[in-house]
Coordinates of C-alpha atoms in Angstrom, one line a residue:
X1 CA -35.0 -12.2 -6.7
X2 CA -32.3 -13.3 -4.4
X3 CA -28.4 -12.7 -4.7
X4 CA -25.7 -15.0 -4.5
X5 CA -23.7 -15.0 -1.5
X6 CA -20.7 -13.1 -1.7
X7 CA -17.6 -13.3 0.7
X8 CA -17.4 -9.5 2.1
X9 CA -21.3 -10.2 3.6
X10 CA -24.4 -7.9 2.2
X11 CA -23.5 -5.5 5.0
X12 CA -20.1 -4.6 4.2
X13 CA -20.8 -4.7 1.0
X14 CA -23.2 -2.4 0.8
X15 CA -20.5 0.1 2.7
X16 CA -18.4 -0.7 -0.4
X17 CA -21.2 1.0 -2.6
X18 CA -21.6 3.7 -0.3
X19 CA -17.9 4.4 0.0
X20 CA -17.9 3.7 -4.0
X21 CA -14.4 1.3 -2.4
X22 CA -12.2 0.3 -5.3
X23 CA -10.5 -1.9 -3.3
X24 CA -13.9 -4.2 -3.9
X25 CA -13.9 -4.4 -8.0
X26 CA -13.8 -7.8 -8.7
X27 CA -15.2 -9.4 -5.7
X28 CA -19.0 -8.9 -6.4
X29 CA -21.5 -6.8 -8.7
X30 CA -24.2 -4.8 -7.4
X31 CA -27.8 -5.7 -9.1
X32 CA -30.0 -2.9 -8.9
X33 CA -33.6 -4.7 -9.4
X34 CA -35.4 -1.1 -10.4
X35 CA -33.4 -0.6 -13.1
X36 CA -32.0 -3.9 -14.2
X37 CA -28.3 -3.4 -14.2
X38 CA -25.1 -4.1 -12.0
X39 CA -22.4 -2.5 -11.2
X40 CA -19.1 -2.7 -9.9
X41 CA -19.0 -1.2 -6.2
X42 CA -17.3 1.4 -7.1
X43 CA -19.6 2.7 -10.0
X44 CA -20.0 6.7 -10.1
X45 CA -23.6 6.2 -10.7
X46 CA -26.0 7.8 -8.3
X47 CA -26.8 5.7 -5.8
X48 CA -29.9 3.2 -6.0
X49 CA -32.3 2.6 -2.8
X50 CA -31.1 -0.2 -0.8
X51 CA -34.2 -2.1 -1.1
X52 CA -33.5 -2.4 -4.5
X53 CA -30.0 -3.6 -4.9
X54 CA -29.2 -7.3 -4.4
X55 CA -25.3 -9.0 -4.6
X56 CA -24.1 -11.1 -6.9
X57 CA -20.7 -13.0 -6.6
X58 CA -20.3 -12.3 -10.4
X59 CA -21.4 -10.8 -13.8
X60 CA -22.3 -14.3 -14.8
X61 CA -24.6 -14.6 -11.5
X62 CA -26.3 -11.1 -12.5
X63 CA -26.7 -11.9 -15.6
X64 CA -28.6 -15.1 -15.4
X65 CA -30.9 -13.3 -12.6
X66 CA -31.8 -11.6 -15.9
X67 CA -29.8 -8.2 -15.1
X68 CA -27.4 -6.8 -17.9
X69 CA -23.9 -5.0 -17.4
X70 CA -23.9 -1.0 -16.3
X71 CA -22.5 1.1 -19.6
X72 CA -21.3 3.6 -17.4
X73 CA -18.3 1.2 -15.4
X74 CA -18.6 -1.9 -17.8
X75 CA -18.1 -4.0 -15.0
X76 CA -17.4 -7.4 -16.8
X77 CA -14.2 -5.2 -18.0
X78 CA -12.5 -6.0 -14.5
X79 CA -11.7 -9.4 -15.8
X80 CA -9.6 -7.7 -18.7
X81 CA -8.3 -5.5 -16.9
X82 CA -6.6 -7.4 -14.1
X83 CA -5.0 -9.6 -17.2
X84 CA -3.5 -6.7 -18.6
X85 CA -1.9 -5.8 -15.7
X86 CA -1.0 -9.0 -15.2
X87 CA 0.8 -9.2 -18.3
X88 CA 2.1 -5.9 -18.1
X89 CA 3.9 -6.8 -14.5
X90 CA 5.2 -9.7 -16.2
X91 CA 6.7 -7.9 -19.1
X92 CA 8.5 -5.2 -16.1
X93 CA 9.6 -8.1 -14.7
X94 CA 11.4 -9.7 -17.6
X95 CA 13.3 -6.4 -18.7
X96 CA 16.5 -5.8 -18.9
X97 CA 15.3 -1.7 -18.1
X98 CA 12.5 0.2 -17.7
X99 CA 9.9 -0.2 -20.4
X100 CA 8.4 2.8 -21.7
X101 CA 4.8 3.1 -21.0
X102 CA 3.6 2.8 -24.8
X103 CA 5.2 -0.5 -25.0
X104 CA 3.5 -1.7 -22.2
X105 CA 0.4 -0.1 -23.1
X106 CA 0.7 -1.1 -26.8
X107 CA 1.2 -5.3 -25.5
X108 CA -1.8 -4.8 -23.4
X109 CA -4.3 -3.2 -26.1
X110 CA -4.5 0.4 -24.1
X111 CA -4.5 3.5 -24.9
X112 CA -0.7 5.3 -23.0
X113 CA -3.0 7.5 -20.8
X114 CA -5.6 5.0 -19.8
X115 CA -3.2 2.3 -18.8
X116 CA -1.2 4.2 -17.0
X117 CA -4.6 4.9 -14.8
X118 CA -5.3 1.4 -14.7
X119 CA -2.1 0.6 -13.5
X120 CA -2.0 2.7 -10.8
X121 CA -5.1 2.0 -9.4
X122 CA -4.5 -1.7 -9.3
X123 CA -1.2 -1.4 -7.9
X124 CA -0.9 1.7 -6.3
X125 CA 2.1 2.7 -8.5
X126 CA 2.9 4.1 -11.9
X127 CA 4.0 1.6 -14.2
X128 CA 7.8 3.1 -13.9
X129 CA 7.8 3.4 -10.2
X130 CA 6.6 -0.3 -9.9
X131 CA 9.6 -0.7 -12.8
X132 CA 11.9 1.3 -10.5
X133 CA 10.3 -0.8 -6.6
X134 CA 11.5 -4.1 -8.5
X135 CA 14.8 -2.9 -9.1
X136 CA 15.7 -1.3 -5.5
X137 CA 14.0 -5.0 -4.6
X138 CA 16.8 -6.9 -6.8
X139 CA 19.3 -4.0 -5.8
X140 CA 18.4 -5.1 -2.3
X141 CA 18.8 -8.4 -2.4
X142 CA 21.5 -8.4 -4.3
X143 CA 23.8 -5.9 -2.1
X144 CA 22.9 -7.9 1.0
X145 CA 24.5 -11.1 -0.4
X146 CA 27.7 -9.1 -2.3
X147 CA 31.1 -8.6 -1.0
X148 CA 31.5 -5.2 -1.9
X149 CA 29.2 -2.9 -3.6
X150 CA 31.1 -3.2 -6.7
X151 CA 30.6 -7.0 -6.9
X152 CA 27.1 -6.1 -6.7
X153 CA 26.4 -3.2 -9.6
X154 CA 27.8 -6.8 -11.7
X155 CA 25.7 -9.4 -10.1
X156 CA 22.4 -6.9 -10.1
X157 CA 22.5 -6.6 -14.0
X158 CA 23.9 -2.9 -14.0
X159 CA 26.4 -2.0 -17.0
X160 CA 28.2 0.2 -14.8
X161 CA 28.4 2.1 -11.7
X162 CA 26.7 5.7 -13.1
X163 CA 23.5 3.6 -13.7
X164 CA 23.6 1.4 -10.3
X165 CA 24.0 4.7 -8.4
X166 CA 21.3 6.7 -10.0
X167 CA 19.1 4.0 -8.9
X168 CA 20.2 3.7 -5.8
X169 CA 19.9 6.7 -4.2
X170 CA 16.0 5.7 -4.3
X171 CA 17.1 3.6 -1.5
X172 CA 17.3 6.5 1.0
X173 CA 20.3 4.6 2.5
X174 CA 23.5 4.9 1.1
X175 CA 23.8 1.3 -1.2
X176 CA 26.6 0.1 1.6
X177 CA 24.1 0.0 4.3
X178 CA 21.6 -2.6 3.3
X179 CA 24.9 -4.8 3.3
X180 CA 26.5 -3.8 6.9
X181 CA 23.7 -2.7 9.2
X182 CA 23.2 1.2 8.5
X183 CA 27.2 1.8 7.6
X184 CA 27.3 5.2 6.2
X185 CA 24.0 6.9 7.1
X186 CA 23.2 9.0 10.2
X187 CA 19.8 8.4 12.2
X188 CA 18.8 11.3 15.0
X189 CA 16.8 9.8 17.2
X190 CA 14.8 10.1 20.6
X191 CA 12.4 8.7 23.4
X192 CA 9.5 11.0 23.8
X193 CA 6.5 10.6 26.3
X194 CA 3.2 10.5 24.5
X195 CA -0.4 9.8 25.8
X196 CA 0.2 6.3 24.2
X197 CA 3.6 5.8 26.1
X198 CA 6.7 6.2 25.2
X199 CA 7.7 6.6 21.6
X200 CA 10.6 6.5 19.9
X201 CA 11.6 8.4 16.8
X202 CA 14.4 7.7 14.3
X203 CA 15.0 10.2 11.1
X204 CA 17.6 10.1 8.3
X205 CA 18.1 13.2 6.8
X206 CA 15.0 12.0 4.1
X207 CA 12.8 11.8 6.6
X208 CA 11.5 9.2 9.6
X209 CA 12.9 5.5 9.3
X210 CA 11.4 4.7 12.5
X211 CA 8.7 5.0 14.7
X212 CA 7.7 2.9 17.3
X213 CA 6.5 2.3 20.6
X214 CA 8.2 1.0 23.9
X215 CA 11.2 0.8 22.1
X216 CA 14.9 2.5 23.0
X217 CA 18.3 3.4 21.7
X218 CA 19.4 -0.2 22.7
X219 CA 16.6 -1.6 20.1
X220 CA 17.3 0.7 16.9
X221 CA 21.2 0.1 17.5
X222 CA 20.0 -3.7 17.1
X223 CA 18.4 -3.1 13.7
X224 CA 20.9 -0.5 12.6
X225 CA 24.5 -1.9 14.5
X226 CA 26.9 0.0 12.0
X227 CA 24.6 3.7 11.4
X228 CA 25.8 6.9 13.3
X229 CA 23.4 7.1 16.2
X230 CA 22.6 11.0 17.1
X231 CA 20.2 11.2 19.9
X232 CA 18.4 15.0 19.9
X233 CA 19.6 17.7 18.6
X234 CA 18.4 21.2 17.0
X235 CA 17.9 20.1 13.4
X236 CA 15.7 17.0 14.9
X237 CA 13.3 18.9 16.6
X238 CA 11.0 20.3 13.9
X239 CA 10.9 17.0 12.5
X240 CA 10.0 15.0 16.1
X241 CA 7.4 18.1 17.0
X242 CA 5.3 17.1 13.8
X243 CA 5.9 13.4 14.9
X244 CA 4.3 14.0 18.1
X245 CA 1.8 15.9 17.0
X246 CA 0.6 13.5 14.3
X247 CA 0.5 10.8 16.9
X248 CA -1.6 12.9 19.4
X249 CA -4.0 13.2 16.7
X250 CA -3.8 10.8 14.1
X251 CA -4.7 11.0 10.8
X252 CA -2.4 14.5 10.1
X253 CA 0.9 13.2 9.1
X254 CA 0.8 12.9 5.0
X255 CA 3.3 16.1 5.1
X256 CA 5.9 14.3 7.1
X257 CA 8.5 12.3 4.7
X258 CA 9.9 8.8 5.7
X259 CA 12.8 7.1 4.7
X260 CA 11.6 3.3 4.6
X261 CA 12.1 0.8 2.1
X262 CA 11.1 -3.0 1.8
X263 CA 10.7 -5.4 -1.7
X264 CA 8.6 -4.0 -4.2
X265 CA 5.5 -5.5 -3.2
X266 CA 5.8 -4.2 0.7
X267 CA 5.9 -0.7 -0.4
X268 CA 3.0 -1.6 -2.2
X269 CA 1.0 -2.6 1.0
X270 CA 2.5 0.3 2.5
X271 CA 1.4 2.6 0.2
X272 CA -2.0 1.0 -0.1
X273 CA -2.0 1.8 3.5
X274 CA -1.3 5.3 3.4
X275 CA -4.3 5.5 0.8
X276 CA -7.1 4.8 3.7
X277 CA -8.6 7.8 4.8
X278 CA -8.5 8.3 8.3
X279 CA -11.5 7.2 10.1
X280 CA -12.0 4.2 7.5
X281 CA -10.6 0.7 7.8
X282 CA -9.5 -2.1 5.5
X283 CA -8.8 -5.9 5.2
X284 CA -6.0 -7.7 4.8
X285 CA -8.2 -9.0 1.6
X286 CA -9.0 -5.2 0.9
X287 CA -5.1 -4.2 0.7
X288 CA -4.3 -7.2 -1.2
X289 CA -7.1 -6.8 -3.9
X290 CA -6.2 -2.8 -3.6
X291 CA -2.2 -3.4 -5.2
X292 CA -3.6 -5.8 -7.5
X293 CA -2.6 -9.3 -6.2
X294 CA -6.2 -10.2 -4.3
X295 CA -4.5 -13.9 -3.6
X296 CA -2.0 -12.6 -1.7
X297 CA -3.3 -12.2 1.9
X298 CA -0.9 -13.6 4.1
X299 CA 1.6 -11.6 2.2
X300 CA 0.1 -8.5 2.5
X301 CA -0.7 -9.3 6.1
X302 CA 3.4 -9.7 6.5
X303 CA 3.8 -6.2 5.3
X304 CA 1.5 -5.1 7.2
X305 CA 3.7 -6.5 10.3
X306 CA 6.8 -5.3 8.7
X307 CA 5.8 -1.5 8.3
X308 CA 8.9 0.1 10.1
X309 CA 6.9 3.8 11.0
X310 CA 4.4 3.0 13.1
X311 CA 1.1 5.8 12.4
X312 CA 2.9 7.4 10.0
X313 CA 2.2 4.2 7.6
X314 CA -1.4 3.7 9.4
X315 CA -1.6 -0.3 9.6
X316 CA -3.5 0.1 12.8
X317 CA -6.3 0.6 9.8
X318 CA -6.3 -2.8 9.2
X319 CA -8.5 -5.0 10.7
X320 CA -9.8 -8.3 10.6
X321 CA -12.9 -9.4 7.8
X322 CA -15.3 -9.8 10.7
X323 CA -14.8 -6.5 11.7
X324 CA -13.0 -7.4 15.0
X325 CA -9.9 -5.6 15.7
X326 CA -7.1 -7.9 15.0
X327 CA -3.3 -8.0 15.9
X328 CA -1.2 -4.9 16.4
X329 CA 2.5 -4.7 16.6
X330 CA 2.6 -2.5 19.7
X331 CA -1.0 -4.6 21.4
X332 CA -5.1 -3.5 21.2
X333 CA -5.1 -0.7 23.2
X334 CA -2.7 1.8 21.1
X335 CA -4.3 0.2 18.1
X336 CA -8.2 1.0 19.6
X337 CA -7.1 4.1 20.9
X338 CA -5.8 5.2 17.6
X339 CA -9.0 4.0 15.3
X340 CA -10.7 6.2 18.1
X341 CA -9.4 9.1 17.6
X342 CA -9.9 8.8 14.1
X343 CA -13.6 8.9 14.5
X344 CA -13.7 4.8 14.1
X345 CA -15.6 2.9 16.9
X346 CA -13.3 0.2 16.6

């Protein structure tokens, strides 16, 4: 009995299994020919031979191979699935607030508890942080077109200051700065030698805002002109030791915080990043299908490229779909060297 060809290729697929990969739901089934079933890759089952197991593009495919669907991961449930959170984005979308979980869970057919585990999982996010990402998003936008900040709590939807504030100070940033280059917040900073050359480190008092290689003071005045620049200092050093230290051997930095923030659907990608374990790599396909929007390559390749903290968000995880290594912000070598020490052979 012969599969059907899939996209990710019989090899990486079978890693997918192995690695029981989430990020791979959707994009085949997994016959097993000894017992007659498939699976989604990321069934809990034990694992079958590999001589036994076959590919198919979809549960239709399986099924007319003669296979039926696994009881244990119901995998022709995906389909449902990714409609419900489809719809559910939609409806977070079209609010005036944030909707309470049983709403959303009640307009999707799901029980509170499971949805909000289905959510997550597709997108990386609970259903009222994703809620909370679109605002800061809108908030975003909307301060860096405004006059004042006042003109903007109006022009975001806000009924008043109190609320526009409460959300804001999710921004890290005070709200003034995403309109005047950094205005208002104070970034310590420093250029530190490394074994991957020198690195410079930027930290508001939330945590690291940037991090990033053959880069100086002259480049993170450029992307914050109007911040109060503080180069060293005693309250910095902790916070750059760890830095350092995370860098020398990657794959260690999940304790130190950042203070980063893009639209909603970047700090998706970067947290989708942040979920590979070190040593393992992705696709831009992988991340994509991992938030929940599996069309949306390119995009999640331009977050990718957009991730301000290098290491600390790991997109030198990210590879190509053949398996070659791929771009990187700061060129191949840091990039290899960094898989390396991960334990990938990159």
């Amino acid at each position: 009995m012969a599969g059907t060809p899939i996209t990710p290729g019989d090899d990486t697929a079978w890693n997918a299994v192995l690695t029981r990969d989430r990020s791979f739901d959707g994009r085949f089934v997994t016959g097993v020919l000894s017992t007659g079933i498939y699976c989604r890759p990321s069934c809990a089952a034990r694992h079958p031979r590999r001589d036994n197991v076959r590919f198919f593009a979809d549960g239709m495919a399986a099924r007319a191979a003669g296979l039926r669907a696994c009881l244990r991961c119901r995998p022709d449930d995906l389909a449902r699935d990714e409609t419900a959170i489809l719809e559910a984005i939609a409806l977070i979308r079209d609010a005036q607030g944030l909707p309470a979980l049983a709403d959303l869970a009640a307009a999707t057919g799901y029980s509170a508890a499971h949805f909000q585990r289905l959510f997550v999982r597709h997108t990386g996010l609970s259903p009222a942080a994703y809620a909370r990402a679109l605002r800061a998003e809108r908030m975003a936008e909307t301060l860096s077109g405004a006059n004042s900040v006042t003109e903007a709590i109006y022009d975001a939807g806000f009924s008043g200051p109190s609320r526009f504030y409460a959300d804001a100070d999710r921004l890290g940033m005070a709200p003034s700065a995403w309109i005047d280059g950094g205005r208002g917040a104070v970034i310590r900073w420093a250029v530190v030698p490394t074994s991957l050359g020198p690195m410079l480190v930027a930290a508001t008092d939330k945590g690291v805002c940037r991090l990033s290689f053959a880069e100086d003071g002259a480049a993170l005045a450029a992307r914050f002109p109007n911040a109060v620049l503080v180069e060293g200092g005693g309250e910095f050093a902790d916070l750059l030791g760890q830095v350092i230290a995370a860098v020398e051997t990657p794959g260690t930095s999940d304790h130190i915080p950042i203070d980063v923030r893009g639209t909603a659907f970047q700090e998706a990608v970067w947290r989708g990043l942040r979920a590979i374990p070190a040593g393992e790599t992705r696709s831009y396909g992988d991340i994509a299908a991992a938030i929940g929007h599996p069309g949306a390559v390119r995009a999640a390749g331009s977050a990718n490229g957009a991730n301000p903290v290098a290491v600390l968000i790991p997109c030198h995880r990210v590879i190509r779909s053949d398996g070659s290594l791929g771009g990187y912000a700061y060129g191949p070598a840091i990039k290899r060297e960094l898989l390396a020490r991960e334990g990938h052979g990159a």
